[in-house]
């Protein structure tokens, strides 16, 4: 009888999530799937990787990215940030609409070594005019928000479309933000999916947006700076508390302008911790100030969020929201999607979207990333794990 060789990640602090308590443990991988977890004794031929002192957890899930590279002006390649951020799940947040989603799927999603999903933009062309020189909002002409086309596209790709995206602020929709949000909510209701709503400058106000979002919907850029912030005079606005009570999810969505240390501190001071942490990486944020998901998680930790809570906001929580909880846990029999993170002791300075600096003495870095049972290299390429054949 042939004995399959395993890879054993030995001695790390395992955040398995899925109802399992954190513990110093071993995690075995066999045939691309999670084997025994606990005290795992190596067998002849097993590859043992010492991860003592590291955190072993599900590969991170970035619920707000823009990865339609080459076809939209804001798209970036997920390969450039995957390893450095420990990210194995990329959710594109509205780069594509009904008119070009097939291209996003065929040219980006299908060949990708990562798990990829999308919030489909309610605007037919998606985000088409986004660069340093050109900024044309996709809902500035409300004729582009075609509900029937959006519904047809969402229903045609149920395995990839996990929600409907609308950018309801003045920059993205002119004076049409409230109407665009109304259309998006109607579409989402008809296809039984959540809405992810972007806010920037009013109209509509963040208060107006929060009052109409439903249970399961997401407000992204929830810690955006003034004006149109979720805090007034240092306190969380009442509509935010009411929305949270209804089950609306609050997402960081850092990007180039969506995250303020000041607003986040004010929210945290009142016990209002975001549900989701995401990078909103695109061409104008991937080289700063956002950089990637792990950098954004590090910023929340630096502001006082418990590390385990912050890591859940970038792994277990988003995968539950998109309907794929199996990607946000480590459980026997599941596909191996794992990040190995370590604390690096070194002075570092983080910046928010307003330019405020925050100095730290340590930060989490990614040591190893495994997606679909394959190792992801620093260059973003997929290869067999040590001791495993392809």
PDB file of C-alpha atoms in Angstrom, residues 165-355:
ATOM      1  CA  UNK A 165     -21.741  47.056  -6.265  1.00  0.00           C
ATOM      2  CA  UNK A 166     -22.830  50.670  -6.435  1.00  0.00           C
ATOM      3  CA  UNK A 167     -20.716  53.781  -5.982  1.00  0.00           C
ATOM      4  CA  UNK A 168     -23.238  56.238  -4.635  1.00  0.00           C
ATOM      5  CA  UNK A 169     -21.070  59.285  -3.912  1.00  0.00           C
ATOM      6  CA  UNK A 170     -20.855  62.563  -5.800  1.00  0.00           C
ATOM      7  CA  UNK A 171     -17.541  61.626  -7.441  1.00  0.00           C
ATOM      8  CA  UNK A 172     -18.919  58.367  -8.818  1.00  0.00           C
ATOM      9  CA  UNK A 173     -22.519  59.326  -9.514  1.00  0.00           C
ATOM     10  CA  UNK A 174     -22.822  63.113  -9.574  1.00  0.00           C
ATOM     11  CA  UNK A 175     -26.304  63.934  -8.335  1.00  0.00           C
ATOM     12  CA  UNK A 176     -27.553  60.407  -9.149  1.00  0.00           C
ATOM     13  CA  UNK A 177     -26.159  58.589  -6.122  1.00  0.00           C
ATOM     14  CA  UNK A 178     -29.426  58.026  -4.299  1.00  0.00           C
ATOM     15  CA  UNK A 179     -31.105  56.811  -7.496  1.00  0.00           C
ATOM     16  CA  UNK A 180     -28.185  54.505  -8.332  1.00  0.00           C
ATOM     17  CA  UNK A 181     -28.382  53.008  -4.841  1.00  0.00           C
ATOM     18  CA  UNK A 182     -32.133  52.540  -5.210  1.00  0.00           C
ATOM     19  CA  UNK A 183     -31.585  50.652  -8.484  1.00  0.00           C
ATOM     20  CA  UNK A 184     -28.834  48.519  -6.937  1.00  0.00           C
ATOM     21  CA  UNK A 185     -31.017  47.584  -3.976  1.00  0.00           C
ATOM     22  CA  UNK A 186     -33.853  46.593  -6.316  1.00  0.00           C
ATOM     23  CA  UNK A 187     -31.504  44.444  -8.415  1.00  0.00           C
ATOM     24  CA  UNK A 188     -30.031  42.829  -5.316  1.00  0.00           C
ATOM     25  CA  UNK A 189     -33.464  42.060  -3.941  1.00  0.00           C
ATOM     26  CA  UNK A 190     -34.461  40.366  -7.183  1.00  0.00           C
ATOM     27  CA  UNK A 191     -31.320  38.217  -7.410  1.00  0.00           C
ATOM     28  CA  UNK A 192     -31.129  37.593  -3.636  1.00  0.00           C
ATOM     29  CA  UNK A 193     -27.645  39.034  -3.175  1.00  0.00           C
ATOM     30  CA  UNK A 194     -26.145  41.729  -0.935  1.00  0.00           C
ATOM     31  CA  UNK A 195     -25.243  45.244  -2.024  1.00  0.00           C
ATOM     32  CA  UNK A 196     -21.830  46.756  -1.428  1.00  0.00           C
ATOM     33  CA  UNK A 197     -22.232  50.529  -1.363  1.00  0.00           C
ATOM     34  CA  UNK A 198     -19.343  52.968  -1.759  1.00  0.00           C
ATOM     35  CA  UNK A 199     -19.675  56.416  -0.225  1.00  0.00           C
ATOM     36  CA  UNK A 200     -17.581  59.482  -0.946  1.00  0.00           C
ATOM     37  CA  UNK A 201     -18.815  63.088  -0.946  1.00  0.00           C
ATOM     38  CA  UNK A 202     -22.528  63.773  -0.665  1.00  0.00           C
ATOM     39  CA  UNK A 203     -25.062  63.469  -2.142  1.00  0.00           C
ATOM     40  CA  UNK A 204     -26.086  61.088  -0.757  1.00  0.00           C
ATOM     41  CA  UNK A 205     -24.885  61.549   2.804  1.00  0.00           C
ATOM     42  CA  UNK A 206     -23.535  58.521   4.621  1.00  0.00           C
ATOM     43  CA  UNK A 207     -26.527  58.903   6.908  1.00  0.00           C
ATOM     44  CA  UNK A 208     -28.921  58.580   3.947  1.00  0.00           C
ATOM     45  CA  UNK A 209     -27.080  55.474   2.718  1.00  0.00           C
ATOM     46  CA  UNK A 210     -27.033  53.761   6.099  1.00  0.00           C
ATOM     47  CA  UNK A 211     -30.763  54.260   6.581  1.00  0.00           C
ATOM     48  CA  UNK A 212     -31.667  52.195   3.499  1.00  0.00           C
ATOM     49  CA  UNK A 213     -29.126  49.372   3.574  1.00  0.00           C
ATOM     50  CA  UNK A 214     -30.535  45.975   4.478  1.00  0.00           C
ATOM     51  CA  UNK A 215     -29.360  43.055   6.598  1.00  0.00           C
ATOM     52  CA  UNK A 216     -26.340  41.512   4.865  1.00  0.00           C
ATOM     53  CA  UNK A 217     -25.522  44.611   2.806  1.00  0.00           C
ATOM     54  CA  UNK A 218     -22.085  46.234   3.096  1.00  0.00           C
ATOM     55  CA  UNK A 219     -21.059  49.838   3.455  1.00  0.00           C
ATOM     56  CA  UNK A 220     -17.476  50.217   2.316  1.00  0.00           C
ATOM     57  CA  UNK A 221     -15.124  53.074   3.260  1.00  0.00           C
ATOM     58  CA  UNK A 222     -16.848  52.994   6.647  1.00  0.00           C
ATOM     59  CA  UNK A 223     -13.981  54.953   8.241  1.00  0.00           C
ATOM     60  CA  UNK A 224     -13.665  57.492   5.451  1.00  0.00           C
ATOM     61  CA  UNK A 225     -12.473  60.967   6.498  1.00  0.00           C
ATOM     62  CA  UNK A 226     -14.581  64.098   6.778  1.00  0.00           C
ATOM     63  CA  UNK A 227     -16.639  65.323   5.078  1.00  0.00           C
ATOM     64  CA  UNK A 228     -19.370  62.671   5.031  1.00  0.00           C
ATOM     65  CA  UNK A 229     -17.825  60.547   7.771  1.00  0.00           C
ATOM     66  CA  UNK A 230     -19.579  58.087  10.081  1.00  0.00           C
ATOM     67  CA  UNK A 231     -18.632  60.187  13.098  1.00  0.00           C
ATOM     68  CA  UNK A 232     -19.741  63.705  14.006  1.00  0.00           C
ATOM     69  CA  UNK A 233     -18.045  65.655  16.787  1.00  0.00           C
ATOM     70  CA  UNK A 234     -16.128  62.519  17.710  1.00  0.00           C
ATOM     71  CA  UNK A 235     -19.171  60.248  18.040  1.00  0.00           C
ATOM     72  CA  UNK A 236     -20.580  57.510  15.813  1.00  0.00           C
ATOM     73  CA  UNK A 237     -23.736  58.704  14.081  1.00  0.00           C
ATOM     74  CA  UNK A 238     -27.014  57.120  15.179  1.00  0.00           C
ATOM     75  CA  UNK A 239     -27.800  55.677  11.742  1.00  0.00           C
ATOM     76  CA  UNK A 240     -24.558  53.652  11.901  1.00  0.00           C
ATOM     77  CA  UNK A 241     -25.615  52.062  15.186  1.00  0.00           C
ATOM     78  CA  UNK A 242     -29.066  51.352  13.753  1.00  0.00           C
ATOM     79  CA  UNK A 243     -27.598  49.833  10.592  1.00  0.00           C
ATOM     80  CA  UNK A 244     -25.328  47.583  12.626  1.00  0.00           C
ATOM     81  CA  UNK A 245     -28.327  46.484  14.674  1.00  0.00           C
ATOM     82  CA  UNK A 246     -30.100  45.528  11.413  1.00  0.00           C
ATOM     83  CA  UNK A 247     -27.117  43.436  10.310  1.00  0.00           C
ATOM     84  CA  UNK A 248     -25.380  45.782   7.864  1.00  0.00           C
ATOM     85  CA  UNK A 249     -21.660  44.993   7.513  1.00  0.00           C
ATOM     86  CA  UNK A 250     -19.053  47.764   7.914  1.00  0.00           C
ATOM     87  CA  UNK A 251     -16.023  47.416   5.634  1.00  0.00           C
ATOM     88  CA  UNK A 252     -12.778  49.435   5.732  1.00  0.00           C
ATOM     89  CA  UNK A 253     -12.149  49.646   1.948  1.00  0.00           C
ATOM     90  CA  UNK A 254      -8.923  51.635   2.408  1.00  0.00           C
ATOM     91  CA  UNK A 255      -8.089  52.688  -1.163  1.00  0.00           C
ATOM     92  CA  UNK A 256      -6.640  56.106  -1.894  1.00  0.00           C
ATOM     93  CA  UNK A 257      -9.231  58.090   0.060  1.00  0.00           C
ATOM     94  CA  UNK A 258     -11.395  55.752   2.110  1.00  0.00           C
ATOM     95  CA  UNK A 259      -9.651  55.339   5.464  1.00  0.00           C
ATOM     96  CA  UNK A 260      -8.953  57.849   8.244  1.00  0.00           C
ATOM     97  CA  UNK A 261      -7.046  57.015  11.423  1.00  0.00           C
ATOM     98  CA  UNK A 262      -8.968  59.818  13.174  1.00  0.00           C
ATOM     99  CA  UNK A 263     -12.417  58.495  12.268  1.00  0.00           C
ATOM    100  CA  UNK A 264     -11.395  54.920  13.018  1.00  0.00           C
ATOM    101  CA  UNK A 265     -10.101  55.919  16.456  1.00  0.00           C
ATOM    102  CA  UNK A 266     -13.396  57.673  17.187  1.00  0.00           C
ATOM    103  CA  UNK A 267     -15.365  54.587  16.169  1.00  0.00           C
ATOM    104  CA  UNK A 268     -13.152  52.207  18.135  1.00  0.00           C
ATOM    105  CA  UNK A 269     -13.367  54.422  21.217  1.00  0.00           C
ATOM    106  CA  UNK A 270     -17.105  53.743  21.284  1.00  0.00           C
ATOM    107  CA  UNK A 271     -16.690  50.010  20.697  1.00  0.00           C
ATOM    108  CA  UNK A 272     -17.612  50.178  17.021  1.00  0.00           C
ATOM    109  CA  UNK A 273     -15.164  47.708  15.419  1.00  0.00           C
ATOM    110  CA  UNK A 274     -15.496  47.192  11.636  1.00  0.00           C
ATOM    111  CA  UNK A 275     -16.770  43.787  10.532  1.00  0.00           C
ATOM    112  CA  UNK A 276     -14.587  43.575   7.433  1.00  0.00           C
ATOM    113  CA  UNK A 277     -11.090  44.780   6.603  1.00  0.00           C
ATOM    114  CA  UNK A 278     -10.251  45.227   2.930  1.00  0.00           C
ATOM    115  CA  UNK A 279      -7.634  47.040   0.896  1.00  0.00           C
ATOM    116  CA  UNK A 280      -9.506  48.525  -2.087  1.00  0.00           C
ATOM    117  CA  UNK A 281      -6.314  48.051  -4.097  1.00  0.00           C
ATOM    118  CA  UNK A 282      -6.263  49.711  -7.498  1.00  0.00           C
ATOM    119  CA  UNK A 283      -3.709  51.579  -9.585  1.00  0.00           C
ATOM    120  CA  UNK A 284      -3.844  54.658  -7.362  1.00  0.00           C
ATOM    121  CA  UNK A 285      -3.606  52.830  -4.007  1.00  0.00           C
ATOM    122  CA  UNK A 286      -1.526  49.673  -4.497  1.00  0.00           C
ATOM    123  CA  UNK A 287       1.753  51.569  -4.095  1.00  0.00           C
ATOM    124  CA  UNK A 288       0.332  53.526  -1.159  1.00  0.00           C
ATOM    125  CA  UNK A 289      -1.453  54.468   0.940  1.00  0.00           C
ATOM    126  CA  UNK A 290      -3.329  51.138   1.051  1.00  0.00           C
ATOM    127  CA  UNK A 291      -0.682  48.776  -0.403  1.00  0.00           C
ATOM    128  CA  UNK A 292      -2.558  45.526   0.366  1.00  0.00           C
ATOM    129  CA  UNK A 293      -4.824  43.692   2.804  1.00  0.00           C
ATOM    130  CA  UNK A 294      -2.212  42.698   5.390  1.00  0.00           C
ATOM    131  CA  UNK A 295      -0.928  46.281   5.562  1.00  0.00           C
ATOM    132  CA  UNK A 296      -4.500  47.439   6.212  1.00  0.00           C
ATOM    133  CA  UNK A 297      -4.959  44.798   8.915  1.00  0.00           C
ATOM    134  CA  UNK A 298      -1.710  45.949  10.512  1.00  0.00           C
ATOM    135  CA  UNK A 299      -3.082  49.497  10.648  1.00  0.00           C
ATOM    136  CA  UNK A 300      -6.185  48.358  12.528  1.00  0.00           C
ATOM    137  CA  UNK A 301      -4.023  46.414  14.966  1.00  0.00           C
ATOM    138  CA  UNK A 302      -1.855  49.492  15.475  1.00  0.00           C
ATOM    139  CA  UNK A 303      -5.021  51.453  16.328  1.00  0.00           C
ATOM    140  CA  UNK A 304      -5.866  48.956  19.060  1.00  0.00           C
ATOM    141  CA  UNK A 305      -7.953  46.211  17.443  1.00  0.00           C
ATOM    142  CA  UNK A 306      -7.139  42.810  18.923  1.00  0.00           C
ATOM    143  CA  UNK A 307      -4.963  40.932  16.376  1.00  0.00           C
ATOM    144  CA  UNK A 308      -7.202  37.847  16.288  1.00  0.00           C
ATOM    145  CA  UNK A 309     -10.261  40.043  15.722  1.00  0.00           C
ATOM    146  CA  UNK A 310      -8.494  41.984  12.975  1.00  0.00           C
ATOM    147  CA  UNK A 311      -7.364  38.792  11.246  1.00  0.00           C
ATOM    148  CA  UNK A 312     -10.906  37.404  11.401  1.00  0.00           C
ATOM    149  CA  UNK A 313     -12.091  40.610   9.692  1.00  0.00           C
ATOM    150  CA  UNK A 314      -9.788  39.730   6.800  1.00  0.00           C
ATOM    151  CA  UNK A 315     -10.448  35.990   6.630  1.00  0.00           C
ATOM    152  CA  UNK A 316     -13.372  34.273   8.359  1.00  0.00           C
ATOM    153  CA  UNK A 317     -15.748  37.253   8.245  1.00  0.00           C
ATOM    154  CA  UNK A 318     -15.529  38.127   4.523  1.00  0.00           C
ATOM    155  CA  UNK A 319     -15.743  34.510   3.408  1.00  0.00           C
ATOM    156  CA  UNK A 320     -18.936  34.112   5.408  1.00  0.00           C
ATOM    157  CA  UNK A 321     -20.356  37.279   3.840  1.00  0.00           C
ATOM    158  CA  UNK A 322     -19.696  36.035   0.293  1.00  0.00           C
ATOM    159  CA  UNK A 323     -21.151  32.609   1.044  1.00  0.00           C
ATOM    160  CA  UNK A 324     -17.896  30.627   1.105  1.00  0.00           C
ATOM    161  CA  UNK A 325     -17.157  29.968   4.797  1.00  0.00           C
ATOM    162  CA  UNK A 326     -14.979  27.001   3.832  1.00  0.00           C
ATOM    163  CA  UNK A 327     -12.367  29.487   2.595  1.00  0.00           C
ATOM    164  CA  UNK A 328     -12.183  31.190   5.978  1.00  0.00           C
ATOM    165  CA  UNK A 329     -11.357  28.241   8.207  1.00  0.00           C
ATOM    166  CA  UNK A 330      -8.873  25.419   8.654  1.00  0.00           C
ATOM    167  CA  UNK A 331     -10.798  22.158   8.926  1.00  0.00           C
ATOM    168  CA  UNK A 332      -9.944  18.542   8.184  1.00  0.00           C
ATOM    169  CA  UNK A 333     -10.929  17.611   4.634  1.00  0.00           C
ATOM    170  CA  UNK A 334     -11.113  21.173   3.339  1.00  0.00           C
ATOM    171  CA  UNK A 335      -8.906  22.390   0.527  1.00  0.00           C
ATOM    172  CA  UNK A 336      -5.623  23.771   1.875  1.00  0.00           C
ATOM    173  CA  UNK A 337      -5.787  27.570   1.823  1.00  0.00           C
ATOM    174  CA  UNK A 338      -3.353  28.774   4.455  1.00  0.00           C
ATOM    175  CA  UNK A 339      -1.265  31.810   5.322  1.00  0.00           C
ATOM    176  CA  UNK A 340       1.678  31.705   7.716  1.00  0.00           C
ATOM    177  CA  UNK A 341       2.269  35.104   9.307  1.00  0.00           C
ATOM    178  CA  UNK A 342       5.015  36.255  11.659  1.00  0.00           C
ATOM    179  CA  UNK A 343       5.571  39.320  13.785  1.00  0.00           C
ATOM    180  CA  UNK A 344       8.561  41.293  12.543  1.00  0.00           C
ATOM    181  CA  UNK A 345      10.124  43.518  15.167  1.00  0.00           C
ATOM    182  CA  UNK A 346      11.219  46.680  13.395  1.00  0.00           C
ATOM    183  CA  UNK A 347      10.173  50.327  13.447  1.00  0.00           C
ATOM    184  CA  UNK A 348       7.624  51.047  10.732  1.00  0.00           C
ATOM    185  CA  UNK A 349       5.401  53.939   9.729  1.00  0.00           C
ATOM    186  CA  UNK A 350       1.891  53.536   8.344  1.00  0.00           C
ATOM    187  CA  UNK A 351      -0.130  56.295   6.666  1.00  0.00           C
ATOM    188  CA  UNK A 352      -3.860  56.680   6.218  1.00  0.00           C
ATOM    189  CA  UNK A 353      -5.636  58.200   3.216  1.00  0.00           C
ATOM    190  CA  UNK A 354      -5.405  61.669   4.762  1.00  0.00           C
ATOM    191  CA  UNK A 355      -1.640  61.511   5.160  1.00  0.00           C
TER     192      UNK A 355
END
